[in-house]
Structure formats: structure tokens, C-alpha cells
């Protein structure tokens, strides 16, 4: 896959009118692709990589210790007043994550933005 | 004390996540595992985006709405 | 509000065929209402209370430091292979949380449960 | 060292979350703030439940589906 193909794959996400930004990073927090500015990218890559690791850990901790199949995180949505963060983790290899930042406001014609 | 140092080291490592150079980035982007990951995870994210996701906007804090259409 | 009224309010959640359990706790992890068994309730109340606190913290950490309005968590969905945990935090007072455990499988007539 | 102790104490406190007795629980359940919280949060959760939430189930890992209907 050429880098151009990566652009092609991410295009419908990036072009979505509700999407504020897209960030792809590896599990160390190194950035592979971003549409956010450098400062925000660094901050999000750092914090979300750690947060994702904690989430994975928490999921294991509440799993039955003797379960034949281990549980695994498949998708995460963190909604806040200002935005929603969606994280698609690398379920198979645990090496990467895709983060999509979206506007939490949908379908509001008027200015009601109190939650 | 040793455990704490390890924790600090670990934290430091994450905080100092290295910037990939073009060559390293290209190598990742061309790998089969990354291709699989990005293809799949993009589709999952797109699907999530296209859901009607309007769970919070319509409520005022006094919450005077009927109790939802609980099929 | 009598305890009976609490039951009434939670009823549509508890009765939902996709819902595996409902847990209401305060921010210290003390259980106010649960439909899960005692062991699971204790584990979930402990771990999810901590996790919710970390999430709130993370949301503040990635917020602009000079923002006129502070950001706040409004809803959390943690999807895993075995289930989805939805957490509705107490946005106003930060004292309570409502946790809903749901079956992640929907609308599958056949047995496809590979993710 | 002191900070670490504080952290342990904090952790202990959460781990030893006290079981509420009936009286304490009743007091919470009858409070205005709890009533507001449970009313609102239940509605939000119901709304989320009633969404068509099927983002992951339909994909196989080879992900041979078209790239979603990105309006």
C-alpha cells in the first residue's frame, strides 16, 4: 500500500462533515498520520495512547479470570461537551490505533447546545 | 522503589514517543498488518459515524421528555 | 422519590432484551442499585469508578488550558468482544454513575460472532 | 515516597468502598440531585441502546465490504 492509498482509505472519514480530525498512531504514541495541528496531535497521541492501554487493562481486569477466551477492546467512544473521541484499536496486533474526533452536535438546526 | 522507577521510565518512554522519519513511516504503511488494521478500523469508524447518534442533544437538563421508545 | 420509583425509572433499561445488567454507584464505588451478582457488582463498581475518574482527568488534560468553558465527559461506550459497557456519568455533580452492560451482538440471525 | 503512600491510601479507599446501609441508600435515592441524575442518565442510556448499533458485527477481518455509506 502506498501512502496515497492510505489517503484514499481515510478520505471518507476526513471528508465527513462531522469529523474534526483524524489521527493514526502506533502504541508508543508515534504519529503515522494526522489531520490535526502539531500541538494537538502530540497531546492527543500521548494521552490517548496511554488511555487506550489503561482501557485494555481495565477490560482484562473485569474479565472472568478463568474464561476460555480472553476479552478484548474493540471500539471506544468518549463523548464530552466539546467533542466525541472515537478510538478504533488494532484488535489483532495491538500495535496501532485510529482516532476520530467528531463534533458531538448532530441534527440540531437551532442553537440548542446545552447537553 | 524499583517498581516506581520502572513506572517513571515507562511514562517517560511514552511521553518521549519518537517522531517517525519518512522511511520508518513508509515501512509501517506498507506492512500487511497495518494495511489490515487501517482498512478494518476505518470501516468501523465510518459505520459508527453514520449511526444516528443523537443521544444527548435533545435533552434539557430538566429532562422533561417521555422516557424514550424502549421497543 | 421512593425506591419503588427508582425501580420504575430503571425498568425500561432492565427490561431491554440486550441489557445484561444495570449498576448505579456513587463516585466512591458504593453501590446504590444493581442487577448483577454480588461479585461482579463489587468488581465493576471498583474498577469502573476508577476508570471513570481517569477518563474525566484525561478529558481535562487534552482540553485547551485557557478555554473559557471547561470540557466534561457526558457519555462513555466501551465495546469489547464480550460486551459493551455504557457509562452515563453525573455531569452536573460528579457524584454518581449509571453503568449499563449490554450484549454487543445485535441483529445477527446466524452465528457470526467473529468481529 | 509520601506521594506514593497517598496514592496507595487513595487506592485503598476506593477498594474499600463502603457498603451503604438501607438508610444511607434511601437518603441518596430521595435526594433531588440523585433524582435528576438518574432520570437524565437513564434516558441517555435508553437512547444509546435504541440506536442501531451494529458497527462491528457485520465485518469479517478481511473486510470485503464496500466502504460504508459516507453520506
XYZ file of C-alpha atoms in Angstrom, chain B residues 8-35:
28
model
C 8.523 6.552 35.699
C 10.685 5.117 32.932
C 7.637 3.738 31.223
C 5.879 7.065 31.496
C 8.924 8.852 30.135
C 9.091 6.470 27.223
C 5.539 7.217 26.234
C 5.996 10.927 26.727
C 9.044 10.856 24.504
C 7.277 8.930 21.749
C 9.716 9.225 18.903
C 8.872 11.073 15.736
C 8.953 8.632 12.869
C 11.002 9.646 9.852
C 9.608 9.190 6.348
C 11.360 5.891 5.844
C 10.041 4.399 9.102
C 6.559 5.680 8.390
C 6.622 4.231 4.885
C 7.702 0.877 6.218
C 4.729 0.782 8.596
C 2.281 1.990 5.972
C 3.419 -0.724 3.567
C 3.190 -3.554 6.067
C 0.434 -6.141 5.733
C -0.590 -5.816 9.379
C -1.005 -2.040 9.118
C -2.982 -2.345 5.898
